[in-house]
Amino acid sequence: MRSTPAHRFVATIGCGLLLLVAVFGAACSGPPAKVVLPPSTAARGAAPEPAAPTARDAWRMFGGTNQRNMVNTVEKDVPTSWSVEEGKEKNVKWSAKLGDYAYAGPVIADGKIFVGTNNQNPRDPKLVDADGKPIDLGVLMCFRESDGQFLWQLTHEKLPNTDENDAPHTGICSSPVVEGKRLYYVSNRCELVCAETEGDPATGKGKIVWSLDMIGKLQVYPNQMANGSPLIVGDLVYTLTSNGTHPTKGDLPAPKAPSFIAVDKKTGEVKWQSSAPGDKILEGQWSNPAAAEVNGVTQVIFPGGDGWLYAFEAKSGELLWKFDCNPKAAKPFNAGGRGDRNYIVATPVIYDNKLYVSVGQEPTKGTGIGHVWCVDITKKPANKDKDLSPVGDNFDPKAAVNKDAGLVWHYGGFIDPKPKKGRDYVFGRTIATVAIHDGLVYAADMDGFLNCLDAKTGAKVWVQDMKDGTWCSPAYVDGKVYIGTEGGDMLIYQAGKEPKDLAKINMEGSVKLPVVAVNGVLYVQTENRLYAIAVKK
């Protein structure tokens, strides 16, 4: 039975929970380059620290690279069969208990794994109230890669207006980016945080290097939750600020506050900022930026809360181009989820000098029409507005009116004629980031359909009905596509032009984050537990 995309936690907080996990949910093929895996130690318990590795693969950020493509071409012989059922475990190297909601990670680097969660299963027994109940906190946890041993955590108190800016029990929703011995993430308090990867295992606490309070310093107003997975280019770290509307009133408290910032990674000083889209924000801004060098210029792409893409020159912040990811005829956005105009929650992906992105809304607003876009990011705008959008609603890239547009292709829209049964649109709203490999795009919508499209033309190759809704981004690993569902299944498909179901494995918890494969281990994260899956040799 197909489950609704709306999360059961919504009733607890009283207003639409957004998230993302982005998103999830949410780069060029393969993880960053090799680094050598140490010998494995015990799967559970306090094992001695293994010897320093001489080389290791890493997945240092959401998407693996600044291009954000959920593709790993390095790992081989990744498991397609396992069981997490108690007493019947199979191919489970280790597992680690998280809070009761864990919407960020896993990020693997420096022999450690970083996960964003809450404090509902306290690692520190002191973090409880007078009645012995867990204190509501945002938590970034660090585990040892080899055996899952808990090392340390950083905790953040909730903001005063929790229902407005810091949804109860949601924890940290930002997957960090790791560079060397430092990591960067956005806390539940809307702070861009720089911390040390080492932490202090003796005390179980992390070490913050600097923190930028985006509410206090930049007057940002996060709608329900701040997230955003930062990226690093050179000396700058980039992130969305999550500036948005009031979750119940619908007005925009801070239209002039920045939506996107570039910060000195060593000091936390803001180097440039953009308040685009200004007063055009539809609801929230919960996506992640992507970056790539194009014709000798490094572009940083900001997915806006108005449904537009904005590309900036990385160092100066100069606007290079923008692109509207909504049809002009789309019905105006409606806070109740009934409008057709969407914003971008999924993360844009850059592949072969093109950008691929899909649109949607905060998932508790339900399903509806969505779109997938492919944009030529080498195109230079011919108009003063620097607009590469198609003209009107003509989505033919070869049309004369689109000679100056950056449109490569568009997938979606209403089905004509309208079918008598089933949904009346080609592709649904989504918060899932696409994965691109070998000329194919894998794109999932919240309705639970996994679409395989031709990366050059956008033509449909195949569609699989997963029989369940999903927030999860598909991930390509070792010739297979892995994707989790709301109902808690991990579905595995053979990648390629001929669809083939390989496995359906119950994870005993909803899977909202894409899998990550590093050093022969597949990491699957449910809402409350992280599993390291590996074939025993």
Coordinates of N, CA, C and O in Angstrom, one line a residue, residues 142-208:
C142 N 29.4 11.8 15.9 CA 30.6 11.3 15.2 C 30.8 9.9 15.6 O 30.9 9.6 16.8
F143 N 31.0 9.0 14.7 CA 31.3 7.6 14.9 C 32.6 7.2 14.2 O 33.0 7.8 13.2
R144 N 33.2 6.1 14.7 CA 34.4 5.6 14.1 C 34.0 4.8 12.9 O 33.1 3.9 13.0
E145 N 34.6 5.0 11.7 CA 34.2 4.3 10.5 C 34.4 2.8 10.6 O 33.5 2.1 10.1
S146 N 35.4 2.3 11.2 CA 35.8 0.9 11.1 C 34.8 0.0 11.9 O 34.5 -1.1 11.5
D147 N 34.3 0.5 13.0 CA 33.5 -0.3 13.9 C 32.2 0.3 14.4 O 31.5 -0.3 15.2
G148 N 31.9 1.6 14.1 CA 30.7 2.2 14.6 C 30.8 2.7 16.0 O 29.8 3.2 16.5
Q149 N 32.0 2.7 16.6 CA 32.1 3.2 18.0 C 31.8 4.7 18.0 O 32.3 5.5 17.3
F150 N 30.9 5.1 18.9 CA 30.6 6.5 19.2 C 31.8 7.2 19.7 O 32.5 6.7 20.6
L151 N 32.2 8.4 19.1 CA 33.3 9.1 19.5 C 33.0 10.4 20.2 O 33.5 10.6 21.3
W152 N 32.2 11.2 19.6 CA 31.8 12.5 20.2 C 30.6 13.1 19.6 O 30.1 12.6 18.6
Q153 N 30.1 14.1 20.2 CA 28.9 14.8 19.6 C 29.0 16.3 19.9 O 29.6 16.7 20.9
L154 N 28.3 17.1 19.1 CA 28.1 18.5 19.4 C 26.6 18.7 19.5 O 25.8 18.2 18.7
T155 N 26.2 19.4 20.6 CA 24.8 19.7 20.8 C 24.5 21.2 20.7 O 25.3 22.0 21.1
H156 N 23.2 21.4 20.3 CA 22.8 22.8 20.2 C 21.4 23.0 20.8 O 20.5 22.2 20.4
E157 N 21.2 24.0 21.6 CA 19.9 24.2 22.2 C 18.9 24.7 21.1 O 19.3 25.2 20.1
K158 N 17.6 24.5 21.4 CA 16.6 24.9 20.5 C 16.4 26.4 20.5 O 16.7 27.1 21.5
L159 N 15.9 27.0 19.4 CA 15.6 28.4 19.4 C 14.3 28.6 20.2 O 13.5 27.7 20.4
P160 N 14.1 29.9 20.6 CA 12.9 30.2 21.5 C 11.6 29.9 20.8 O 10.7 29.3 21.4
N161 N 11.5 30.3 19.5 CA 10.2 30.1 18.8 C 10.3 28.8 18.0 O 10.5 28.7 16.8
T162 N 10.2 27.6 18.7 CA 10.4 26.3 18.1 C 9.5 26.1 16.9 O 9.9 25.6 15.9
D163 N 8.2 26.3 17.1 CA 7.2 26.0 16.1 C 7.4 26.8 14.8 O 7.1 26.4 13.7
E164 N 8.0 28.0 15.0 CA 8.3 28.9 13.8 C 9.6 28.6 13.2 O 9.7 28.6 11.9
N165 N 10.6 28.5 14.0 CA 12.0 28.5 13.4 C 12.8 27.2 13.7 O 13.9 27.0 13.1
D166 N 12.4 26.3 14.6 CA 13.2 25.2 15.0 C 12.3 24.0 15.4 O 12.1 23.8 16.6
A167 N 11.8 23.3 14.5 CA 10.7 22.4 14.7 C 11.1 21.4 15.8 O 12.2 20.8 15.8
P168 N 10.2 21.1 16.8 CA 10.5 20.3 17.9 C 11.0 18.9 17.5 O 10.4 18.3 16.6
H169 N 12.0 18.4 18.1 CA 12.5 17.1 18.0 C 13.1 16.8 16.6 O 13.5 15.6 16.3
T170 N 13.2 17.8 15.8 CA 13.7 17.5 14.4 C 15.2 17.3 14.4 O 15.8 16.6 13.5
G171 N 15.9 18.0 15.3 CA 17.4 17.8 15.4 C 18.1 18.6 14.3 O 17.6 19.7 13.8
I172 N 19.3 18.2 13.9 CA 20.1 18.8 12.9 C 19.8 18.2 11.5 O 19.9 17.0 11.4
C173 N 19.5 19.0 10.5 CA 19.1 18.5 9.2 C 20.1 18.8 8.2 O 19.9 18.7 7.0
S174 N 21.3 19.3 8.5 CA 22.3 19.7 7.6 C 23.4 18.6 7.6 O 24.1 18.3 8.6
S175 N 23.6 18.0 6.4 CA 24.8 17.1 6.2 C 26.0 17.9 6.1 O 26.1 18.8 5.2
P176 N 27.0 17.7 6.9 CA 28.2 18.5 6.9 C 29.1 18.3 5.7 O 28.9 17.3 4.9
V177 N 30.0 19.2 5.4 CA 31.1 19.0 4.4 C 32.4 18.9 5.2 O 32.6 19.7 6.1
V178 N 33.2 18.0 4.9 CA 34.5 17.8 5.6 C 35.7 18.2 4.7 O 35.7 17.7 3.5
E179 N 36.6 19.0 5.2 CA 37.8 19.3 4.5 C 39.0 19.2 5.4 O 39.0 20.0 6.4
G180 N 39.9 18.3 5.2 CA 41.0 18.1 6.1 C 40.5 17.7 7.5 O 39.7 16.7 7.7
K181 N 40.8 18.4 8.5 CA 40.5 18.2 9.9 C 39.3 19.1 10.4 O 39.1 19.2 11.6
R182 N 38.6 19.7 9.4 CA 37.5 20.5 9.8 C 36.2 20.1 9.1 O 36.3 19.6 8.0
L183 N 35.1 20.4 9.7 CA 33.8 20.1 9.1 C 32.9 21.3 9.3 O 33.1 22.1 10.2
Y184 N 32.0 21.5 8.3 CA 31.1 22.6 8.3 C 29.7 22.2 8.2 O 29.4 21.3 7.3
Y185 N 28.7 22.7 9.0 CA 27.3 22.4 8.9 C 26.5 23.5 9.4 O 27.0 24.5 10.0
V186 N 25.2 23.4 9.1 CA 24.2 24.4 9.7 C 23.5 23.8 10.8 O 22.9 22.7 10.7
S187 N 23.5 24.4 12.0 CA 22.9 23.9 13.2 C 21.4 24.2 13.1 O 20.9 25.0 12.3
N188 N 20.6 23.6 14.0 CA 19.2 23.8 14.1 C 18.9 25.3 14.5 O 17.8 25.8 14.4
R189 N 19.9 26.0 15.1 CA 19.8 27.4 15.5 C 20.1 28.3 14.3 O 20.3 29.5 14.6
C190 N 20.2 27.8 13.1 CA 20.5 28.6 11.9 C 21.9 29.3 12.1 O 22.1 30.4 11.8
E191 N 22.9 28.5 12.5 CA 24.3 28.9 12.6 C 25.1 28.1 11.6 O 24.9 26.9 11.5
L192 N 26.0 28.7 10.9 CA 27.0 28.0 10.1 C 28.1 27.7 11.0 O 28.7 28.7 11.6
V193 N 28.4 26.4 11.2 CA 29.4 26.0 12.3 C 30.6 25.4 11.6 O 30.5 24.6 10.7
C194 N 31.7 25.8 12.1 CA 33.0 25.1 11.7 C 33.5 24.4 12.9 O 33.7 25.0 14.0
A195 N 33.8 23.1 12.8 CA 34.2 22.3 14.0 C 35.4 21.4 13.6 O 35.7 21.2 12.4
E196 N 36.1 20.9 14.6 CA 37.2 20.0 14.3 C 36.7 18.6 14.1 O 35.7 18.2 14.8
T197 N 37.3 17.8 13.2 CA 36.8 16.4 13.0 C 37.2 15.5 14.2 O 36.6 14.5 14.5
E198 N 38.3 15.9 14.9 CA 38.8 15.0 16.0 C 37.8 15.0 17.2 O 37.6 13.9 17.8
G199 N 37.3 16.1 17.6 CA 36.5 16.1 18.8 C 37.4 15.7 20.0 O 38.6 15.6 20.0
D200 N 36.7 15.3 21.1 CA 37.4 14.7 22.3 C 36.7 13.5 22.7 O 35.7 13.5 23.5
P201 N 37.1 12.3 22.2 CA 36.5 11.0 22.6 C 36.5 10.8 24.1 O 35.6 10.1 24.6
A202 N 37.4 11.4 24.9 CA 37.5 11.2 26.3 C 36.2 11.8 27.0 O 35.7 11.3 28.0
T203 N 35.8 13.0 26.5 CA 34.6 13.6 27.1 C 33.4 13.4 26.3 O 32.3 13.7 26.7
G204 N 33.6 12.9 25.0 CA 32.4 12.7 24.1 C 31.9 14.0 23.6 O 30.7 14.1 23.1
K205 N 32.7 15.1 23.5 CA 32.2 16.4 23.0 C 33.1 16.8 21.9 O 34.3 16.6 21.8
G206 N 32.4 17.5 20.9 CA 33.1 18.1 19.8 C 33.7 19.4 20.1 O 33.5 20.0 21.2
K207 N 34.5 20.0 19.2 CA 35.2 21.2 19.4 C 34.8 22.2 18.3 O 35.1 21.9 17.1
I208 N 34.2 23.3 18.6 CA 33.8 24.3 17.6 C 34.9 25.3 17.4 O 35.5 25.8 18.4

